[in-house]
CSV table of C-alpha atoms in Angstrom, one decimal:
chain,number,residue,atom,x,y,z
A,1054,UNK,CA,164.5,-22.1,231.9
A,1055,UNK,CA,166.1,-18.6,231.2
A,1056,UNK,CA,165.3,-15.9,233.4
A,1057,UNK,CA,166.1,-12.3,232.0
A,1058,UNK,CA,165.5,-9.1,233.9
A,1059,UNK,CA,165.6,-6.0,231.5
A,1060,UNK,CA,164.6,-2.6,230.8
A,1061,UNK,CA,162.5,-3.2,227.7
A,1062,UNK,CA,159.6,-2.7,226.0
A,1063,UNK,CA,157.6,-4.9,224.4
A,1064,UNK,CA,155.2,-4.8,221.0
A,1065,UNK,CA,152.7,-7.7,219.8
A,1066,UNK,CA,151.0,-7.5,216.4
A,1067,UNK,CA,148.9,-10.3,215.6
A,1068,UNK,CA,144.9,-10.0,215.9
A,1069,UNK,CA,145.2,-7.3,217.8
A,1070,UNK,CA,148.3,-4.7,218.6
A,1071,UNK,CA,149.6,-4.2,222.4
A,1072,UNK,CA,152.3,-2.4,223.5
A,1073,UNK,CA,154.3,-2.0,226.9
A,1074,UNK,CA,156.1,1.4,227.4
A,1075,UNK,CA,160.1,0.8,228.8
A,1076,UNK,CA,160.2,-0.4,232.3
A,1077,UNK,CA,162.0,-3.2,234.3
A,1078,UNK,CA,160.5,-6.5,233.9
A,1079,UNK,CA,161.0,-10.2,234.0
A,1080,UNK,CA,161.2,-12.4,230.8
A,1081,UNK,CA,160.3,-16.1,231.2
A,1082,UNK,CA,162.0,-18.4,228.1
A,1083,UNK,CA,160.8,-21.5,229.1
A,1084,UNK,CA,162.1,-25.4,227.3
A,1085,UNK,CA,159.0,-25.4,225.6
A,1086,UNK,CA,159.4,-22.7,223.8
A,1087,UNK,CA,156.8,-20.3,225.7
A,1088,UNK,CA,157.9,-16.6,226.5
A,1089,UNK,CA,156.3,-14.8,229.1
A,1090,UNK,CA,157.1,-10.9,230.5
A,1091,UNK,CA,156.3,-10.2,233.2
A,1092,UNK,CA,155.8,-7.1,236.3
A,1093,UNK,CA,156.3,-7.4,239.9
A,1094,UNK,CA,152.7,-6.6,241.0
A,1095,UNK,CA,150.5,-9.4,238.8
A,1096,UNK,CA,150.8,-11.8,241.1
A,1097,UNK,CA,151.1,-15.5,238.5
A,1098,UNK,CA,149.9,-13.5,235.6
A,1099,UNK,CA,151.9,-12.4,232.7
A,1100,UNK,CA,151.8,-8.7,231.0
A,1101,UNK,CA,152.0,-10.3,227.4
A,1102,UNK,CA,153.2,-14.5,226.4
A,1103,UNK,CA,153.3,-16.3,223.4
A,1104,UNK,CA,152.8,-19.9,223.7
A,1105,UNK,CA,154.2,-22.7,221.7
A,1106,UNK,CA,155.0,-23.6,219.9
A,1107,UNK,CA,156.8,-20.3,218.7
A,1108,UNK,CA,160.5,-19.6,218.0
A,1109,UNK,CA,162.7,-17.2,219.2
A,1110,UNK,CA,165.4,-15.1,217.3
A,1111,UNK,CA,167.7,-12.9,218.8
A,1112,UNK,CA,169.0,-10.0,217.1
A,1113,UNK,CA,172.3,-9.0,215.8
A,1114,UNK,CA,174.3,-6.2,214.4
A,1115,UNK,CA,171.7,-3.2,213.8
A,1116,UNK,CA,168.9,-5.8,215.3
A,1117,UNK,CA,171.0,-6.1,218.3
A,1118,UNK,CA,169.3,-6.2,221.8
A,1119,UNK,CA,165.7,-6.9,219.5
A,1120,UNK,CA,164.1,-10.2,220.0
A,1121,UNK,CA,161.4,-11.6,218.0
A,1122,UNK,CA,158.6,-14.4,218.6
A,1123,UNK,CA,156.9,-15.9,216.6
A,1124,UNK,CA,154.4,-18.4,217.1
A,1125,UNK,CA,152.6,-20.6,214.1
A,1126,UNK,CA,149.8,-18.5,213.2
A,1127,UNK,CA,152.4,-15.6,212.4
A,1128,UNK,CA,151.2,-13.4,215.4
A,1129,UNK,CA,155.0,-11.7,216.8
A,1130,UNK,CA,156.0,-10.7,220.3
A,1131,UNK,CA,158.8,-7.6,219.7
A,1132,UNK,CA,161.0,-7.5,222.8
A,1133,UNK,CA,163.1,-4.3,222.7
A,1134,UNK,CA,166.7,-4.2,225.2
A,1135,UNK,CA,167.5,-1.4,226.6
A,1136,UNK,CA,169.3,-2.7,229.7
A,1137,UNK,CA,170.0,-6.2,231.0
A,1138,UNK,CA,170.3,-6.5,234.5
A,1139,UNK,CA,170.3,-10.3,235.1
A,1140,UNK,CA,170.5,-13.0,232.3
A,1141,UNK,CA,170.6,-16.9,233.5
A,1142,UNK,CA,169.7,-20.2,233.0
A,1143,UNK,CA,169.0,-23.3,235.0
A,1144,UNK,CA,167.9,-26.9,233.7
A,1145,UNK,CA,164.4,-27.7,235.7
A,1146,UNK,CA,164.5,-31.4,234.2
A,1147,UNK,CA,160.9,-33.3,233.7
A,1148,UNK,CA,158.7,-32.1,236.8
A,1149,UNK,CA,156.2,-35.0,238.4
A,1150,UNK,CA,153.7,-32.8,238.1
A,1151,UNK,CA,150.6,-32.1,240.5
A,1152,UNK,CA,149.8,-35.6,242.6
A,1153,UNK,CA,146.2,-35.3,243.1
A,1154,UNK,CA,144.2,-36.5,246.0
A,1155,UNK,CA,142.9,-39.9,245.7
A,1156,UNK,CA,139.5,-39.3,245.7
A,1157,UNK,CA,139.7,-35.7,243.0
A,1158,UNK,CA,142.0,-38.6,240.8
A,1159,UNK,CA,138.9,-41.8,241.5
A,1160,UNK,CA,136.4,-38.6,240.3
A,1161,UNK,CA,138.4,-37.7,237.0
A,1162,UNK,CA,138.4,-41.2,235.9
A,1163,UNK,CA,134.7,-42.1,237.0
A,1164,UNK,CA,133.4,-38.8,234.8
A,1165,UNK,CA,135.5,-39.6,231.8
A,1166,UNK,CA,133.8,-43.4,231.7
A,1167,UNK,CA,130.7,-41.4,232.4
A,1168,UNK,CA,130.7,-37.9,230.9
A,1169,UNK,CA,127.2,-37.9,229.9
A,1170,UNK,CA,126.7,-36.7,233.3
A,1171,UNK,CA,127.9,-33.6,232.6
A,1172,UNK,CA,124.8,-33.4,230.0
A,1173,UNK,CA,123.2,-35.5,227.3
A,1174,UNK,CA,125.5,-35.4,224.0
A,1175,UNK,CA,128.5,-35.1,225.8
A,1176,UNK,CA,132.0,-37.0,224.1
A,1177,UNK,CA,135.2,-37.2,225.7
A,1178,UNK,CA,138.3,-35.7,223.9
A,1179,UNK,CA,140.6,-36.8,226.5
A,1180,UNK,CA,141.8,-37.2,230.1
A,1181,UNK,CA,145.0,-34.9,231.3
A,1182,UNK,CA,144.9,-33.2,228.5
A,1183,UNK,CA,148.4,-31.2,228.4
A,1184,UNK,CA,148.9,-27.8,228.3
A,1185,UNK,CA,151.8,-25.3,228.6
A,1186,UNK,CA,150.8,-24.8,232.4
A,1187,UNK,CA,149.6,-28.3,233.1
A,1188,UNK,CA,146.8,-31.0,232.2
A,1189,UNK,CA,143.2,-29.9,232.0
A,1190,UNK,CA,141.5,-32.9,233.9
A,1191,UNK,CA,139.3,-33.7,231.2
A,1192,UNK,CA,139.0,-32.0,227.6
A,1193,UNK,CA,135.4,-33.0,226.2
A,1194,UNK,CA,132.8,-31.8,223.4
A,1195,UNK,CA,128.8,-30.9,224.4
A,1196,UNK,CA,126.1,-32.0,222.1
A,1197,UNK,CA,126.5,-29.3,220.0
A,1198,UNK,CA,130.3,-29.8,219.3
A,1199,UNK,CA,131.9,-27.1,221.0
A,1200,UNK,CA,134.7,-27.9,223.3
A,1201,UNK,CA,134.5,-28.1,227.2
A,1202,UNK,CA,137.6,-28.3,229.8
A,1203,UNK,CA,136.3,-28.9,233.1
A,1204,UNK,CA,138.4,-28.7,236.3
A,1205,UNK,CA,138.0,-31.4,239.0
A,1206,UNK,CA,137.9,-31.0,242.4
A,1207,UNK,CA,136.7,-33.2,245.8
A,1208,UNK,CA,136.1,-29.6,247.4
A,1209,UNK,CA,135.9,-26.7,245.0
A,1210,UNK,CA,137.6,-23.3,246.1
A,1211,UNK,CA,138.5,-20.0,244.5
A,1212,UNK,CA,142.0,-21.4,243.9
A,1213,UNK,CA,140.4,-24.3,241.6
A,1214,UNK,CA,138.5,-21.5,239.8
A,1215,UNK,CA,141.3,-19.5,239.2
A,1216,UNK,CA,143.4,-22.4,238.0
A,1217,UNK,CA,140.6,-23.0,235.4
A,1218,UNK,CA,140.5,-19.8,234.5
A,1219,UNK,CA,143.9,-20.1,233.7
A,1220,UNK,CA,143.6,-22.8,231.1
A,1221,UNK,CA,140.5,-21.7,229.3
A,1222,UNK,CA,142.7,-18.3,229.0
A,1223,UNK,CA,145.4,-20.8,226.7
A,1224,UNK,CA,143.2,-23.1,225.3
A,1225,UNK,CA,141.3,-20.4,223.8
A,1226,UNK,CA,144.3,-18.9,222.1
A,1227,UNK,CA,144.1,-22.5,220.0
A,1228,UNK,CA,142.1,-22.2,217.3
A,1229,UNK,CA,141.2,-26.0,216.9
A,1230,UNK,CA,140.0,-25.8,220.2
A,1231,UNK,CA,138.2,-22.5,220.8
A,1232,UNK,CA,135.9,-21.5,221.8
A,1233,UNK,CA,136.4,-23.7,225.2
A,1234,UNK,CA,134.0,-23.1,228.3
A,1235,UNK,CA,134.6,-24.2,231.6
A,1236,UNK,CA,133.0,-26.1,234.0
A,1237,UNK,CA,134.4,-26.0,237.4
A,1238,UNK,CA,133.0,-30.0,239.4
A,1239,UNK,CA,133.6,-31.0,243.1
A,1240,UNK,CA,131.9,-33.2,245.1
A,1241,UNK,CA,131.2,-29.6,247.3
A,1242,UNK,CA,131.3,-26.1,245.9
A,1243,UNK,CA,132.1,-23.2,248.1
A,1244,UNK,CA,129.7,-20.2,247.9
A,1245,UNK,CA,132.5,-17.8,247.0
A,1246,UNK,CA,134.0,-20.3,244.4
A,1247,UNK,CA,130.7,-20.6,242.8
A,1248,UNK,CA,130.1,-17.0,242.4
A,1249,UNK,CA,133.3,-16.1,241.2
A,1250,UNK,CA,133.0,-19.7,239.1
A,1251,UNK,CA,129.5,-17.6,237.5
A,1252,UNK,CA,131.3,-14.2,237.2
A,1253,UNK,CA,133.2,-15.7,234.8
A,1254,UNK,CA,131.3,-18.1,232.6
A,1255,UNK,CA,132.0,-21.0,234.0
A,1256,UNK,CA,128.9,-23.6,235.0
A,1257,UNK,CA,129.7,-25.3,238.3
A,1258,UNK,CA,128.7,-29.3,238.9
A,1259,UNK,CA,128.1,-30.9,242.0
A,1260,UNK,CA,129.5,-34.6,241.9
A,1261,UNK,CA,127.9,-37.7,243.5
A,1262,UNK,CA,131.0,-39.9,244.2
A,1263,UNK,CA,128.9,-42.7,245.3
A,1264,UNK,CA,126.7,-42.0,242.3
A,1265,UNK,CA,129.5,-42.0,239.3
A,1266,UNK,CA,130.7,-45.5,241.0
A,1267,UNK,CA,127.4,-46.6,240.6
A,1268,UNK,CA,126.1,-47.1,244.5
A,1269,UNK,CA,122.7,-46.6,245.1
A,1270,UNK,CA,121.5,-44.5,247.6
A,1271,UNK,CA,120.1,-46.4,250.3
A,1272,UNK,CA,117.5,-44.0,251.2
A,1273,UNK,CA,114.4,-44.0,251.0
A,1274,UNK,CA,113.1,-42.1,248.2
A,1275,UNK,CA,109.3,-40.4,246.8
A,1276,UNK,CA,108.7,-40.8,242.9
């Protein structure tokens, strides 16, 4: 990873135009190829990315201190140097990525094999499907074709909403894939997770553990 802090500004021209006046910020190159600028007050979230894969040239002579991304669809991320004040790189290596608890990993595998329970028509893309920022738990197409990435929890919080949030906001930049919805399961949904969850689109899902491994309820029931 290459970290570069800079006075720049920053232009993108693709389906839309953005641009950042000069100011300090932080510029992300990662091994994949992603770019990412970010401010100090956005917490996680970046001012402007472009994710791969996209290519990076570097400018010289008159285009010196100018560096271009470009990603496949053509769209271009115009980084302008004014002043470098920290320019560095460090090898991360493979990370082992997120270990899951046992139960949210049991729940991923038991929807997959069942993923009609999300609704009738449902297909499974795949499991861990990988992105930039991580595998979605399960990538997945409704009845009517369009495709789903649904975030599993064994208690759902506003943390597990935001990290969905997160990958609908890259898988959407895909145009094979979008438009993707989310749907946020758990075995229990916190009140605040759901409403935030709701704010933003997303349907929540309430999983039966004991149900998806197919153990009946030994209650009695009226039907």
């Amino acid at each position: 990873m290459r970290l570069v802090i800079a006075r720049c500004s920053v232009d993108y021209a693709g389906r839309l135009t953005a641009h950042l006046p000069s100011a300090p910020r932080l510029i992300l190159v990662k091994a994949d190829g992603s770019v990412s600028i970010h401010a100090d007050d956005r917490a996680y979230k970046p001012l402007n990315w472009m994710s791969p894969p996209c290519t990076l040239k570097e400018g010289t002579g008159d285009q010196e201190g100018i560096w271009t991304v470009v990603n496949k669809a053509g769209e271009k991320l115009i980084i302008t140097m004014e002043e470098v004040l920290h320019d560095s790189s460090h090898e991360l290596g493979v990370d082992p990525g997120l270990i899951k608890d046992g139960v949210e990993a049991h729940l991923q595998e038991l929807l997959a094999d069942r993923i009609d329970t999300l609704g009738e028509g449902y297909t499974l893309i795949r499991r861990e499907y990988m992105t930039a920022i991580g595998p979605v738990d399960i990538l997945c197409r409704d009845a009517g074709g369009a495709t789903v990435a649904v975030e599993i929890k064994r208690r759902g919080e506003i943390d597990g909403v935001e990290q969905l949030t997160r990958y609908l906001e890259l898988l959407n930049r895909d145009p094979h894939l979008a438009p993707v919805r989310g749907v946020f399961a758990a075995q229990e949904i916190k009140p605040q997770a759901r409403v935030l969850a709701t704010d933003r689109g997303m349907e929540c899902v309430v999983l039966d553990y004991d149900a998806l491994r197919g153990i009946e309820d030994d209650k009695l029931r009226l039907f």
